[in-house]
CSV table of C-alpha atoms and ligand atoms in Angstrom, one decimal:
chain,number,residue,atom,x,y,z
I,1109,UNK,CA,-50.0,0.8,37.1
I,1110,UNK,CA,-53.1,0.3,34.9
I,1111,UNK,CA,-53.3,-2.2,32.1
I,1112,UNK,CA,-53.0,0.2,29.1
I,1113,UNK,CA,-50.0,2.0,30.5
I,1114,UNK,CA,-48.2,-1.3,31.2
I,1115,UNK,CA,-48.9,-2.4,27.7
I,1116,UNK,CA,-47.6,0.9,26.3
I,1117,UNK,CA,-44.4,0.6,28.3
I,1118,UNK,CA,-43.8,-3.0,27.1
I,1119,UNK,CA,-44.4,-1.9,23.6
I,1120,UNK,CA,-41.9,0.9,24.1
I,1121,UNK,CA,-39.3,-1.5,25.6
I,1122,UNK,CA,-39.8,-3.9,22.6
I,1123,UNK,CA,-39.3,-1.0,20.2
I,1124,UNK,CA,-36.1,0.2,22.0
I,1125,UNK,CA,-34.7,-3.4,22.0
I,1126,UNK,CA,-35.4,-3.5,18.2
I,1127,UNK,CA,-33.7,-0.2,17.6
I,1128,UNK,CA,-30.6,-0.9,19.8
I,1129,UNK,CA,-30.0,-4.5,19.1
I,1130,UNK,CA,-31.7,-5.7,15.9
I,1131,UNK,CA,-31.1,-2.7,13.6
I,1132,UNK,CA,-27.3,-2.4,14.2
I,1133,UNK,CA,-26.9,-6.1,13.8
I,1134,UNK,CA,-28.7,-5.9,10.5
I,1135,UNK,CA,-26.6,-2.9,9.4
I,1136,UNK,CA,-23.4,-4.8,10.2
I,1137,UNK,CA,-24.6,-7.8,8.1
I,1138,UNK,CA,-25.6,-5.8,5.0
I,1139,UNK,CA,-23.4,-6.8,2.1
I,1140,UNK,CA,-20.5,-4.4,1.4
I,1141,UNK,CA,-21.4,-2.3,-1.7
I,1142,UNK,CA,-18.4,-2.6,-4.0
I,1143,UNK,CA,-18.1,-0.8,-7.3
I,1144,UNK,CA,-15.5,-2.3,-9.7
I,1145,UNK,CA,-14.3,-0.3,-12.7
I,1146,UNK,CA,-14.5,-3.3,-15.2
I,1147,UNK,CA,-15.8,-6.8,-15.5
I,1148,UNK,CA,-12.6,-8.8,-14.7
I,1149,UNK,CA,-12.3,-7.0,-11.3
I,1150,UNK,CA,-16.0,-7.4,-10.6
I,1151,UNK,CA,-15.6,-11.2,-11.1
I,1152,UNK,CA,-12.6,-11.4,-8.7
I,1153,UNK,CA,-14.4,-9.3,-6.0
I,1154,UNK,CA,-17.5,-11.6,-6.3
I,1155,UNK,CA,-15.4,-14.8,-5.9
I,1156,UNK,CA,-13.4,-13.5,-2.9
I,1157,UNK,CA,-16.2,-11.5,-1.3
I,1158,UNK,CA,-19.0,-14.1,-1.7
I,1159,UNK,CA,-22.1,-13.2,0.3
I,1160,UNK,CA,-20.3,-10.4,2.2
I,1161,UNK,CA,-20.4,-8.2,-0.9
I,1162,UNK,CA,-22.8,-6.9,-3.5
I,1163,UNK,CA,-20.8,-6.0,-6.6
I,1164,UNK,CA,-21.6,-3.8,-9.5
I,1165,UNK,CA,-19.3,-2.7,-12.4
I,1166,UNK,CA,-18.9,0.4,-14.5
I,1167,UNK,CA,-17.6,-1.1,-17.7
I,1168,UNK,CA,-19.6,-4.3,-18.4
I,1169,UNK,CA,-18.8,-7.5,-20.4
I,1170,UNK,CA,-17.4,-6.9,-23.9
I,1171,UNK,CA,-17.0,-3.2,-22.9
I,1172,UNK,CA,-13.9,-1.2,-23.6
I,1173,UNK,CA,-12.6,0.5,-20.5
I,1174,UNK,CA,-9.9,2.5,-22.4
I,1175,UNK,CA,-12.4,4.7,-24.0
I,1176,UNK,CA,-15.3,4.6,-21.5
I,1177,UNK,CA,-17.2,7.8,-20.8
I,1178,UNK,CA,-18.9,7.7,-17.4
I,1179,UNK,CA,-22.5,9.0,-17.2
I,1180,UNK,CA,-24.3,10.6,-14.3
I,1181,UNK,CA,-25.7,7.2,-13.3
I,1182,UNK,CA,-22.1,5.9,-12.9
I,1183,UNK,CA,-21.3,8.9,-10.6
I,1184,UNK,CA,-24.4,8.1,-8.5
I,1185,UNK,CA,-23.3,4.5,-8.2
I,1186,UNK,CA,-19.8,5.5,-7.1
I,1187,UNK,CA,-21.2,8.0,-4.6
I,1188,UNK,CA,-23.2,5.2,-2.9
I,1189,UNK,CA,-20.4,2.7,-2.8
I,1190,UNK,CA,-18.7,1.4,0.4
I,1191,UNK,CA,-15.6,0.4,-1.5
I,1192,UNK,CA,-14.3,1.2,-5.0
I,1193,UNK,CA,-12.0,-1.2,-6.9
I,1194,UNK,CA,-9.9,-0.2,-9.9
I,1195,UNK,CA,-7.0,-1.6,-11.9
I,1196,UNK,CA,-4.6,1.3,-11.8
I,1197,UNK,CA,-1.5,1.6,-14.1
I,1198,UNK,CA,-3.5,4.2,-16.0
I,1199,UNK,CA,-5.9,1.7,-17.4
I,1200,UNK,CA,-9.0,3.6,-16.4
I,1201,UNK,CA,-7.8,7.2,-16.5
I,1202,UNK,CA,-11.4,8.4,-16.2
I,1203,UNK,CA,-11.8,6.8,-12.7
I,1204,UNK,CA,-9.9,9.6,-10.8
I,1205,UNK,CA,-12.2,12.3,-12.2
I,1206,UNK,CA,-15.3,10.1,-11.7
I,1207,UNK,CA,-14.5,9.5,-8.0
I,1208,UNK,CA,-13.9,13.2,-7.5
I,1209,UNK,CA,-17.1,14.3,-9.3
I,1210,UNK,CA,-19.1,11.7,-7.4
I,1211,UNK,CA,-17.8,13.1,-4.1
I,1212,UNK,CA,-16.8,9.6,-3.0
I,1213,UNK,CA,-14.5,9.7,0.0
I,1214,UNK,CA,-14.2,6.0,0.9
I,1215,UNK,CA,-11.4,3.6,0.2
I,1216,UNK,CA,-10.2,3.0,-3.3
I,1217,UNK,CA,-8.4,-0.3,-3.9
I,1218,UNK,CA,-5.8,-0.4,-6.7
I,1219,UNK,CA,-5.9,-4.1,-7.6
I,1220,UNK,CA,-2.6,-4.0,-9.4
I,1221,UNK,CA,-0.7,-2.6,-6.5
I,1222,UNK,CA,2.6,-4.5,-6.0
I,1223,UNK,CA,2.7,-5.9,-9.6
I,1224,UNK,CA,5.9,-5.4,-11.4
I,1225,UNK,CA,4.8,-3.3,-14.4
I,1226,UNK,CA,6.0,-3.9,-17.9
I,1227,UNK,CA,7.2,-0.7,-19.4
I,1228,UNK,CA,6.6,0.4,-23.0
I,1229,UNK,CA,9.7,-0.5,-24.9
I,1230,UNK,CA,12.2,2.2,-25.9
I,1231,UNK,CA,11.6,3.2,-29.5
I,1232,UNK,CA,8.1,2.0,-29.5
I,1233,UNK,CA,6.5,4.1,-32.2
I,1234,UNK,CA,2.8,3.6,-31.5
I,1235,UNK,CA,1.1,6.8,-30.4
I,1236,UNK,CA,-0.4,6.4,-27.0
I,1237,UNK,CA,-4.1,6.8,-26.6
I,1238,UNK,CA,-4.4,7.3,-22.9
I,1239,UNK,CA,-6.4,10.2,-21.7
I,1240,UNK,CA,-4.9,13.3,-23.3
I,1241,UNK,CA,-7.3,15.3,-21.2
I,1242,UNK,CA,-5.0,14.6,-18.3
I,1243,UNK,CA,-2.2,16.4,-20.1
I,1244,UNK,CA,0.1,13.5,-20.9
I,1245,UNK,CA,2.4,14.7,-23.6
I,1246,UNK,CA,3.7,12.3,-26.3
I,1247,UNK,CA,7.2,12.3,-24.7
I,1248,UNK,CA,5.8,11.0,-21.4
I,1249,UNK,CA,4.3,8.0,-23.1
I,1250,UNK,CA,7.7,6.3,-23.3
I,1251,UNK,CA,8.5,4.3,-20.1
I,1252,UNK,CA,4.8,4.2,-19.1
I,1253,UNK,CA,3.4,1.0,-17.7
I,1254,UNK,CA,1.4,-1.5,-19.7
I,1255,UNK,CA,-1.9,-1.6,-17.8
I,1256,UNK,CA,-3.0,-5.2,-18.8
I,1257,UNK,CA,-1.3,-6.8,-15.8
I,1258,UNK,CA,-4.2,-9.2,-15.1
I,1259,UNK,CA,-3.2,-11.1,-18.3
I,1260,UNK,CA,-0.5,-13.0,-16.3
I,1261,UNK,CA,-2.1,-15.3,-13.6
I,1262,UNK,CA,0.9,-14.7,-11.3
I,1263,UNK,CA,-0.2,-11.0,-11.2
I,1264,UNK,CA,-3.8,-12.2,-10.8
I,1265,UNK,CA,-2.7,-13.8,-7.5
I,1266,UNK,CA,-1.4,-10.4,-6.4
I,1267,UNK,CA,-4.8,-8.8,-7.4
I,1268,UNK,CA,-6.6,-11.4,-5.3
I,1269,UNK,CA,-4.4,-10.7,-2.2
I,1270,UNK,CA,-5.0,-6.9,-2.5
I,1271,UNK,CA,-8.8,-7.5,-2.8
I,1272,UNK,CA,-8.7,-10.0,0.1
I,1273,UNK,CA,-6.9,-7.6,2.4
I,1274,UNK,CA,-9.3,-4.7,1.5
I,1275,UNK,CA,-12.5,-6.8,2.0
I,1276,UNK,CA,-11.2,-8.2,5.3
I,1277,UNK,CA,-10.5,-4.6,6.5
I,1278,UNK,CA,-14.0,-3.5,5.4
I,1279,UNK,CA,-15.8,-6.5,6.9
I,1280,UNK,CA,-13.7,-8.0,9.7
I,1281,UNK,CA,-16.7,-10.1,10.9
I,1282,UNK,CA,-16.4,-12.1,7.6
I,1283,UNK,CA,-12.6,-12.4,7.7
I,1284,UNK,CA,-12.5,-16.2,8.1
I,1285,UNK,CA,-14.8,-16.8,5.1
I,1286,UNK,CA,-13.1,-14.2,2.9
I,1287,UNK,CA,-9.7,-15.6,3.7
I,1288,UNK,CA,-10.9,-19.2,2.9
I,1289,UNK,CA,-12.4,-18.1,-0.4
I,1290,UNK,CA,-9.3,-16.2,-1.4
I,1291,UNK,CA,-7.1,-19.2,-0.6
I,1292,UNK,CA,-9.3,-21.6,-2.7
I,1293,UNK,CA,-9.4,-19.1,-5.5
I,1294,UNK,CA,-5.6,-18.6,-5.5
I,1295,UNK,CA,-5.3,-22.4,-5.8
I,1296,UNK,CA,-7.6,-22.4,-8.8
I,1297,UNK,CA,-5.5,-19.6,-10.4
I,1298,UNK,CA,-2.4,-21.8,-10.0
I,1299,UNK,CA,-4.3,-24.8,-11.6
I,1300,UNK,CA,-5.3,-22.5,-14.5
I,1301,UNK,CA,-1.8,-21.2,-14.9
I,1302,UNK,CA,-0.6,-24.9,-15.2
I,1303,UNK,CA,-3.4,-25.5,-17.8
I,1304,UNK,CA,-2.3,-22.5,-19.9
I,1305,UNK,CA,1.3,-23.6,-19.8
I,1306,UNK,CA,0.5,-27.2,-20.8
I,1307,UNK,CA,-1.8,-26.0,-23.6
I,1308,UNK,CA,0.7,-23.7,-25.1
I,1309,UNK,CA,3.6,-26.1,-24.7
I,1310,UNK,CA,2.0,-28.2,-27.4
I,1311,UNK,CA,2.9,-25.5,-29.9
I,1312,UNK,CA,6.5,-25.6,-31.3
I,1313,UNK,CA,8.5,-22.5,-30.2
I,1314,UNK,CA,8.9,-21.2,-33.8
I,1315,UNK,CA,5.1,-21.1,-34.3
I,1316,UNK,CA,4.3,-19.2,-31.1
I,1317,UNK,CA,3.5,-15.9,-32.8
I,1318,UNK,CA,0.1,-14.3,-33.2
I,1319,UNK,CA,-1.5,-11.0,-34.1
I,1320,UNK,CA,-4.1,-9.3,-31.9
I,1321,UNK,CA,-5.8,-6.0,-32.6
I,1322,UNK,CA,-4.4,-4.0,-29.7
I,1323,UNK,CA,-1.4,-4.6,-27.5
I,1324,UNK,CA,-3.2,-6.2,-24.5
I,1325,UNK,CA,-1.2,-9.4,-24.2
I,1326,UNK,CA,2.3,-8.2,-23.3
I,1327,UNK,CA,2.1,-9.8,-19.8
I,1328,UNK,CA,0.5,-12.9,-21.2
I,1329,UNK,CA,3.2,-13.3,-23.9
I,1330,UNK,CA,6.0,-12.7,-21.3
I,1331,UNK,CA,4.5,-15.2,-18.9
I,1332,UNK,CA,3.6,-17.9,-21.3
I,1333,UNK,CA,6.3,-17.6,-24.0
I,1334,UNK,CA,4.4,-16.1,-26.9
I,1335,UNK,CA,5.2,-13.3,-29.3
I,1336,UNK,CA,2.2,-11.1,-29.8
I,1337,UNK,CA,2.2,-8.4,-32.5
I,1338,UNK,CA,-0.5,-5.8,-32.9
I,1339,UNK,CA,-1.2,-2.8,-35.2
I,1340,UNK,CA,-2.6,-0.7,-32.3
I,1341,UNK,CA,-0.8,0.4,-29.1
I,1342,UNK,CA,-1.6,-0.4,-25.5
I,1343,UNK,CA,-4.8,1.6,-25.5
I,1344,UNK,CA,-7.7,1.3,-28.0
I,1345,UNK,CA,-8.0,5.1,-27.8
I,1346,UNK,CA,-5.7,5.7,-30.7
I,1347,UNK,CA,-6.2,4.4,-34.2
I,1348,UNK,CA,-3.4,2.4,-35.8
I,1349,UNK,CA,-1.8,4.5,-38.5
I,1350,UNK,CA,-1.4,3.3,-42.1
I,1351,UNK,CA,2.3,3.0,-41.4
I,1352,UNK,CA,1.7,0.8,-38.4
I,1353,UNK,CA,-0.6,-1.5,-40.4
I,1354,UNK,CA,1.9,-1.7,-43.3
I,1355,UNK,CA,4.8,-2.5,-40.9
I,1356,UNK,CA,2.7,-5.2,-39.3
I,1357,UNK,CA,1.8,-6.8,-42.6
I,1358,UNK,CA,5.6,-6.8,-43.6
I,1359,UNK,CA,6.5,-8.4,-40.2
I,1360,UNK,CA,3.7,-10.9,-40.6
I,1361,UNK,CA,4.9,-12.1,-44.0
I,1362,UNK,CA,8.6,-12.1,-43.0
I,1363,UNK,CA,8.0,-14.1,-39.9
I,1364,UNK,CA,5.2,-16.3,-41.3
I,1365,UNK,CA,2.7,-15.4,-38.7
I,1366,UNK,CA,-0.7,-16.8,-39.8
I,1367,UNK,CA,-2.8,-16.8,-36.6
I,1368,UNK,CA,-4.7,-13.5,-36.3
I,1369,UNK,CA,-7.2,-12.8,-33.5
I,1370,UNK,CA,-10.1,-10.4,-33.1
I,1371,UNK,CA,-10.8,-9.2,-29.6
I,1372,UNK,CA,-14.2,-8.9,-27.9
I,1373,UNK,CA,-13.8,-5.2,-27.2
I,1374,UNK,CA,-12.6,-4.1,-30.7
I,1375,UNK,CA,-14.1,-3.5,-34.1
I,1376,UNK,CA,-12.8,-6.5,-36.2
I,1377,UNK,CA,-12.5,-4.7,-39.5
I,1378,UNK,CA,-8.9,-3.6,-39.4
I,1379,UNK,CA,-7.7,-6.9,-38.1
I,1380,UNK,CA,-9.7,-8.7,-40.9
I,1381,UNK,CA,-7.9,-6.6,-43.5
I,1382,UNK,CA,-4.5,-7.3,-42.0
I,1383,UNK,CA,-5.3,-11.1,-42.0
I,1384,UNK,CA,-6.3,-10.8,-45.7
I,1385,UNK,CA,-3.3,-8.7,-46.8
I,1386,UNK,CA,-0.8,-10.6,-44.7
I,1387,UNK,CA,-1.9,-14.0,-45.7
I,1388,UNK,CA,-3.2,-14.9,-42.3
I,1389,UNK,CA,-6.3,-16.7,-40.9
I,1390,UNK,CA,-8.6,-15.3,-38.3
I,1391,UNK,CA,-8.1,-17.7,-35.4
I,1392,UNK,CA,-11.1,-16.7,-33.3
I,1393,UNK,CA,-11.8,-14.2,-30.6
I,1394,UNK,CA,-9.7,-13.4,-27.6
I,1395,UNK,CA,-10.8,-11.8,-24.4
I,1396,UNK,CA,-8.4,-9.1,-23.4
I,1397,UNK,CA,-9.9,-6.3,-21.4
I,1398,UNK,CA,-13.4,-7.6,-20.6
I,1399,UNK,CA,-15.2,-10.8,-19.9
I,1400,UNK,CA,-17.8,-12.2,-22.4
I,1401,UNK,CA,-21.5,-11.4,-22.2
I,1402,UNK,CA,-22.1,-15.0,-23.3
I,1403,UNK,CA,-20.9,-18.1,-21.5
I,1404,UNK,CA,-17.5,-18.7,-23.2
I,1405,UNK,CA,-15.3,-16.4,-21.1
I,1406,UNK,CA,-17.6,-15.0,-18.4
I,1407,UNK,CA,-15.1,-15.4,-15.6
I,1408,UNK,CA,-11.5,-14.5,-15.1
I,1409,UNK,CA,-10.5,-18.2,-15.1
I,1410,UNK,CA,-12.7,-19.2,-18.1
I,1411,UNK,CA,-11.1,-16.2,-20.0
I,1412,UNK,CA,-7.6,-17.8,-19.6
I,1413,UNK,CA,-8.8,-21.3,-20.5
I,1414,UNK,CA,-10.6,-19.9,-23.6
I,1415,UNK,CA,-7.7,-17.7,-24.7
I,1416,UNK,CA,-5.1,-20.5,-24.3
I,1417,UNK,CA,-7.2,-23.1,-26.1
I,1418,UNK,CA,-7.9,-20.7,-29.0
I,1419,UNK,CA,-4.3,-19.5,-29.3
I,1420,UNK,CA,-2.9,-23.1,-29.3
I,1421,UNK,CA,-5.5,-24.2,-31.9
I,1422,UNK,CA,-4.7,-21.3,-34.2
I,1423,UNK,CA,-0.9,-21.6,-33.9
I,1424,UNK,CA,-1.0,-25.3,-34.6
I,1425,UNK,CA,-3.3,-25.0,-37.6
I,1426,UNK,CA,-0.8,-23.0,-39.7
A,1541,ZN,ZN1,-6.4,-2.8,-23.5
């Protein structure tokens, strides 16, 4: 065999080795492309997935997922995802249509799966803002689940377990690291839960009442012993009526509720008016349905620490 031919064969062998060994190994190691519907889930996926995932989100920090309108770029992102993560409980009603229009056929993780949902109380007179395009009549609204399940850290632990299982299934080679990160994260959720309880325990029971702009803290109130009133229902998609606002101001005066909070995702004007007319004081900003763009609540756990600290400060200041 002459020199040039031998060289050519060696080069070919090297190329084949590259194609058969190196490329598949690279492909297996490429981070799993995860698209999360909103910022709180994106944070959870990043913590549990670590370097095994690359995460993007559809509704970013300070964004309102109740009234989000996906654009073509969002459909393209979903189409190229390896895994899609959403809250469920009808929080992001637009996700089902988006997934369909994107032609995405991969796995969809419902992070709230297994959570015991809080149902809308009987006789609740708020109109319900969820996605009328899906044909929900007003009658069906009663008995529907409150979607804000992440606002109880015990539910957060269920979310983490769902995400852990989905990530391990998608990237079994990273199972040990993913499981370790999920375990460490769960321990931090428990610590944060203890912090929230200790912080709110400083407030006498009769003072544990606050007003928030929309009904996002039902799970939080039930878990941590707080009564939360709001002029708006469980979605920001419907405006509070004049009757809702008047009723809230009457309740506020009768029950001496002074602590009033604005939310990062809502226009503060209505809540400022309620504070003024009901004799309350704006106690600060709570993070309900999105993390902060700034540093104060830019992770799921910081959101809880921030909210608990602000709530306790406002309730004690009355
Ligand atoms: Zn909400």
